[in-house]
Amino acid sequence: MEKRTHGWLGKYKELLAAITLFLVLDLGVLVFNTFTSHLIERDTALINTAGELRVYSQQLTKSLLTLRQEMQASEPIQSSLAELGEAHAAFTSALGQLRQAGQGSGLWRAPMDSSGQELLTQLDDYWGPIGEAAAPLLDNQHPAAMDVDGAVTKAVSRNVRLMQLADDLTRHLEEQAVSRAAWLRYIQVGAILLATLNFIFIVFKFIRRLLESDRQAESARRETRDILDTVREGLFLLGRDGRIGRQFSRSLPSLFGLPLQGGQPLEPLLQELLEEEQHEAARDYMDLLFNRKVKPALLEELNPLREVALKTQEGRRKGPSHLAFEFTQVQENGEVSALLVTVTDISRQMQLARELAVTEARAGSEVESLLAVLDQDPEQVRDFLQAGDTRLNLVNQALQDVKPDTRAYAELINQVFRGVHSIKGEAGALGLMDISAQAHQFEDLLTPLRRRHDLTGDDLIPIAFQVGELREKLARVQTVLARVNRQRQTEVGASHPFAELKKQIEHLALKVAEDLNKKVRIEVDFPSQAPDLDERLLRNLREMLPQLVRNAVAHGIEAEEERLQAGKFPEGTVRVEFLPAADGSLSLSVRDDGRGISCARIRARLLELGHTPERVQAMSEKELLACLFTPGFSLLEKAHEHAGRGVGLDLIRDMAARAGARLRLSTLPNTYTQFTLQFQPAP
Amino acid sequence: MTAPTPIKKALKPADVEVFAETIGHYFERITGEKALVRTAYLLETEAPPQDDFNGMIIVHGSYQGSVCFAAPRGLLTHVLMRMGQQEYSDADHLDIVGEIANTLAGRARRVLGEGLEITPPHTYTRAGRALPSPASGTPLVIPFTWQIYAAVLVVHLDVLG
Amino acid sequence: MTLKLLIVDDSTVIRNRIARLCQDMRLPCLEIVGLAGDGRQALALAEQFRPQLVTMDLTMPQMDGDECISRIVDRLPETRILVVSALSDKATALKAIKKGAQGFLRKPFSDEQLVESLLELIR
């Protein structure tokens, strides 16, 4: 602020000096005027005084003559004596004044010039004898006639000359006054002239400066205008009040595809241009730019409008399909006073990028993705594939079990989104870009659905498709991984197949439990000395065991609260036991200490499915349990997000049948459920 | 933009939606009430879901595979009733499920291509057997609801280039 | 002084990766006090251990990261939160920053990026 004042002073220093000078001059003229009038007054007084000398001289002469005549006629002489005294005193005083003025000094008493002085001396000389001759007559009531005669003679003989001298002095003083007055006038005029010149100087200087700054401002404005008229980018300033600045680049309206006026609020424009979600993000972002102390790098990263697709509005709005917005903070006194917004049309780039991405995705990324597996920790990739598979199975299961109402659909979509989102994140972390891209595409499908409140079953068809696509991508990586593993195993020496299976199902159980927010302990009891199992049996085990374990965790074990209410430990237990019998048969059991299967519930479901009450009531417990294994039968338990026991049981039954194993189910409500697979000895 | 033509293209959701629509409209036309898609999911088991009555078509050509509609007796009985039938024998039910499969075939030819070779509907009861599907991918199951009943459409198609 | 770190992500893979990186890399000043798979767990752990740092996923079951951040900021205003999330979550990330998270790391991230983001948060 201080600096600015200083600068301002600097800029106008010249003007200030000129104005000061002008004032000083004016003041000088004023003072000089006062002085001049004083001088003229004094000069006038002197001239008067000089003029009076003549009168007094005349008066004195006349009074002397009267006195002599009265004395001769012996008349009273008092009045002529008094007249004489007055005239004498007046003459002496006037002469004294003149003499004083003649000798005077100082500002107010300009000395009389030499010829004036000379006249005065002559006057004095002429007056001297008269004064002396008259002196004895004063203060004397009976002057001597001889004295009077002497004074008369002197006065008469000198009066004419004296009067002449007084006249001369008067004239001289008048001349002097006139010439002095002329001089003073010249000085006055000169000073006023100077002041006027000064004034003119100020006016000119000032106007020139104003014109100059106007010209500069205009040229700056024109430059800005030129820039704003020619740039392809949309440029504008956004004020704290959310309004677009008065000046913006000419391209802006065509970029927005909307008519535009300076000072218009940006908000409704964005609303027209952007999808609701992005619009909201943009609002949040600008709020952040204006108000929060966030690191610039982070701000840049967070810009939600860096690449943005505009609403098409059924082709009503003309203009680009994609825009890029860049925001720069304009700071003033450490505060963000405005945002400089740059808008670029990136429709073409986006289209190119899309085309390129599609081509690349077709050509390269699948191979890349598969190769990327080799760089990763196989353990992690396996974990990911298993988790991904589990997630997709859960999604598919949820799809299969969903109830036909909009709320359930909406919940389902969210659940699917979470699953897919996790897969995408993990795939990205492991560099499996093909999978992550597929998941991304899936998300793109889900995002608009998440906003809708009128979902129907038809909307789920593309979702099921995407599940298939994603699963296929995972399977491909799985295949590569399996081959790599086989190679590694033959290199290292095959590890025990049981150990791997054990690890796998432990992991699976914990994963499913975690997804469902349950607490589960898994106990896997495999014989340390594994029997020689043929490849086929091992494959069957690998297929069935995860299904059974998943079922046990997902459907058998209750949620923590439910368990606590039922008086159980919060942590559920799933026990997997694999027992080779002496006769060569094998038994595999999976037992959970969960809620068991309630026949009442199966009955209720059968009634829901349209079976007659008589028939349902007549069914034995065994028959009821058997229903669980019929394809498509599912118990929709409304309390449970991943509802539907019996899900996948038909699958297990099929697999068991193919493997030639017997499948047994035993359960006690609120206590346990156990599935046992009995494998016959190989012939 | 020209993309390399893959030997096997993925089936598009729209292809399946065509079949789902056909079922929905069939019920609407006959009974005045649309059959609603409840959901869609991938078939995990090898054996496709069967019901009391099943009608299936096998497709060869640029698309290859099977489309199957399975419905419970009660649902089909309703349809028969609305059509003015007096008798509700198994044969009648098989007839009607066959006709639905036929409708699917007609629609398939119109939408997926006239060059498709489509078998006459194969119908069977719960005791019967499905024909093996020539497709290799994962079948998609689309369950329907109509009043209290549930039926399923199983689409198992590969797209050949 | 060691800083207590809570890792929140619904993906085990990501959770373990962050944990492993913090242990392996040059971040001996961090002590991992908990791994949470959803918002509810995260909140419980945060209240129990009062961590100075939290890495937070946004899309999670039970309670979204968004909501979780609000609550953590509410109860532990000193705690600094690093949002670790995918690009598609930008709008959500913005909300999270508005609600009081200090950093944002985009998934997928490299080891270096994670370390950098955490160091940035500590500074």
Tab-separated table of C-alpha atoms in Angstrom, chain A residues 277 391 410-426 439-440 443 446-447 450 511 514-515, chain C residues 7-12 14-15 36-40 42 55-69 81-96 104-105 107:
chain	number	residue	atom	x	y	z
A	277	GLU	CA	-22.844	-35.984	-11.152
A	391	ARG	CA	-16.584	-61.991	-6.089
A	410	ALA	CA	-30.846	-50.981	-6.764
A	411	GLU	CA	-29.156	-52.744	-3.870
A	412	LEU	CA	-27.934	-55.421	-6.223
A	413	ILE	CA	-26.437	-52.887	-8.606
A	414	ASN	CA	-24.522	-51.313	-5.744
A	415	GLN	CA	-23.268	-54.667	-4.575
A	416	VAL	CA	-22.160	-55.539	-8.094
A	417	PHE	CA	-20.460	-52.179	-8.411
A	418	ARG	CA	-18.448	-52.745	-5.269
A	419	GLY	CA	-17.347	-56.162	-6.431
A	420	VAL	CA	-16.364	-54.938	-9.864
A	421	HIS	CA	-14.676	-51.892	-8.419
A	422	SER	CA	-12.529	-54.049	-6.170
A	423	ILE	CA	-11.552	-56.257	-9.058
A	424	LYS	CA	-10.631	-53.233	-11.097
A	425	GLY	CA	-8.504	-51.777	-8.339
A	426	GLU	CA	-6.707	-55.013	-7.644
A	439	ALA	CA	-13.868	-53.979	-15.176
A	440	HIS	CA	-13.812	-50.334	-16.097
A	443	GLU	CA	-18.363	-49.857	-14.207
A	446	LEU	CA	-23.223	-49.727	-13.905
A	447	THR	CA	-22.727	-46.028	-13.239
A	450	ARG	CA	-26.846	-46.657	-10.025
A	511	LYS	CA	-12.321	-64.011	1.865
A	514	GLU	CA	-14.732	-60.882	5.002
A	515	ASP	CA	-16.941	-59.938	2.077
C	7	ILE	CA	-5.038	-49.064	6.321
C	8	VAL	CA	-8.603	-49.162	5.025
C	9	ASP	CA	-9.469	-50.949	1.796
C	10	ASP	CA	-12.012	-53.579	0.967
C	11	SER	CA	-9.491	-55.404	-1.147
C	12	THR	CA	-7.141	-57.724	0.694
C	14	ILE	CA	-4.408	-53.707	-1.852
C	15	ARG	CA	-4.420	-53.748	1.913
C	36	ALA	CA	-9.859	-52.598	7.914
C	37	GLY	CA	-11.969	-54.022	5.125
C	38	ASP	CA	-14.929	-51.720	5.497
C	39	GLY	CA	-15.918	-48.379	6.953
C	40	ARG	CA	-17.418	-49.765	10.120
C	42	ALA	CA	-12.192	-48.686	10.100
C	55	THR	CA	-5.152	-44.635	4.011
C	56	MET	CA	-8.740	-44.806	2.901
C	57	ASP	CA	-10.500	-46.531	0.034
C	58	LEU	CA	-13.788	-44.915	-0.945
C	59	THR	CA	-15.959	-47.659	-2.366
C	60	MET	CA	-16.521	-50.139	0.404
C	61	PRO	CA	-19.288	-52.267	1.875
C	62	GLN	CA	-20.925	-51.447	5.213
C	63	MET	CA	-19.940	-47.816	5.298
C	64	ASP	CA	-18.552	-45.827	2.401
C	65	GLY	CA	-15.151	-44.189	2.780
C	66	ASP	CA	-16.817	-40.854	2.343
C	67	GLU	CA	-18.968	-41.287	5.393
C	68	CYS	CA	-16.124	-42.901	7.281
C	69	ILE	CA	-13.886	-39.870	6.668
C	81	ILE	CA	-6.281	-39.142	5.771
C	82	LEU	CA	-4.922	-40.244	2.402
C	83	VAL	CA	-7.645	-41.235	-0.021
C	84	VAL	CA	-6.500	-44.162	-2.142
C	85	SER	CA	-8.983	-44.601	-4.904
C	86	ALA	CA	-9.550	-45.129	-8.604
C	87	LEU	CA	-9.904	-42.350	-11.161
C	88	SER	CA	-13.586	-43.028	-11.688
C	89	ASP	CA	-14.084	-41.895	-8.111
C	90	LYS	CA	-12.923	-38.337	-8.752
C	91	ALA	CA	-16.220	-36.837	-7.708
C	92	THR	CA	-16.165	-38.932	-4.590
C	93	ALA	CA	-12.543	-38.042	-3.967
C	94	LEU	CA	-13.478	-34.368	-4.164
C	95	LYS	CA	-16.162	-34.910	-1.587
C	96	ALA	CA	-13.665	-36.736	0.579
C	104	PHE	CA	-5.389	-38.342	-2.804
C	105	LEU	CA	-3.575	-41.246	-4.421
C	107	LYS	CA	-5.237	-46.366	-8.141
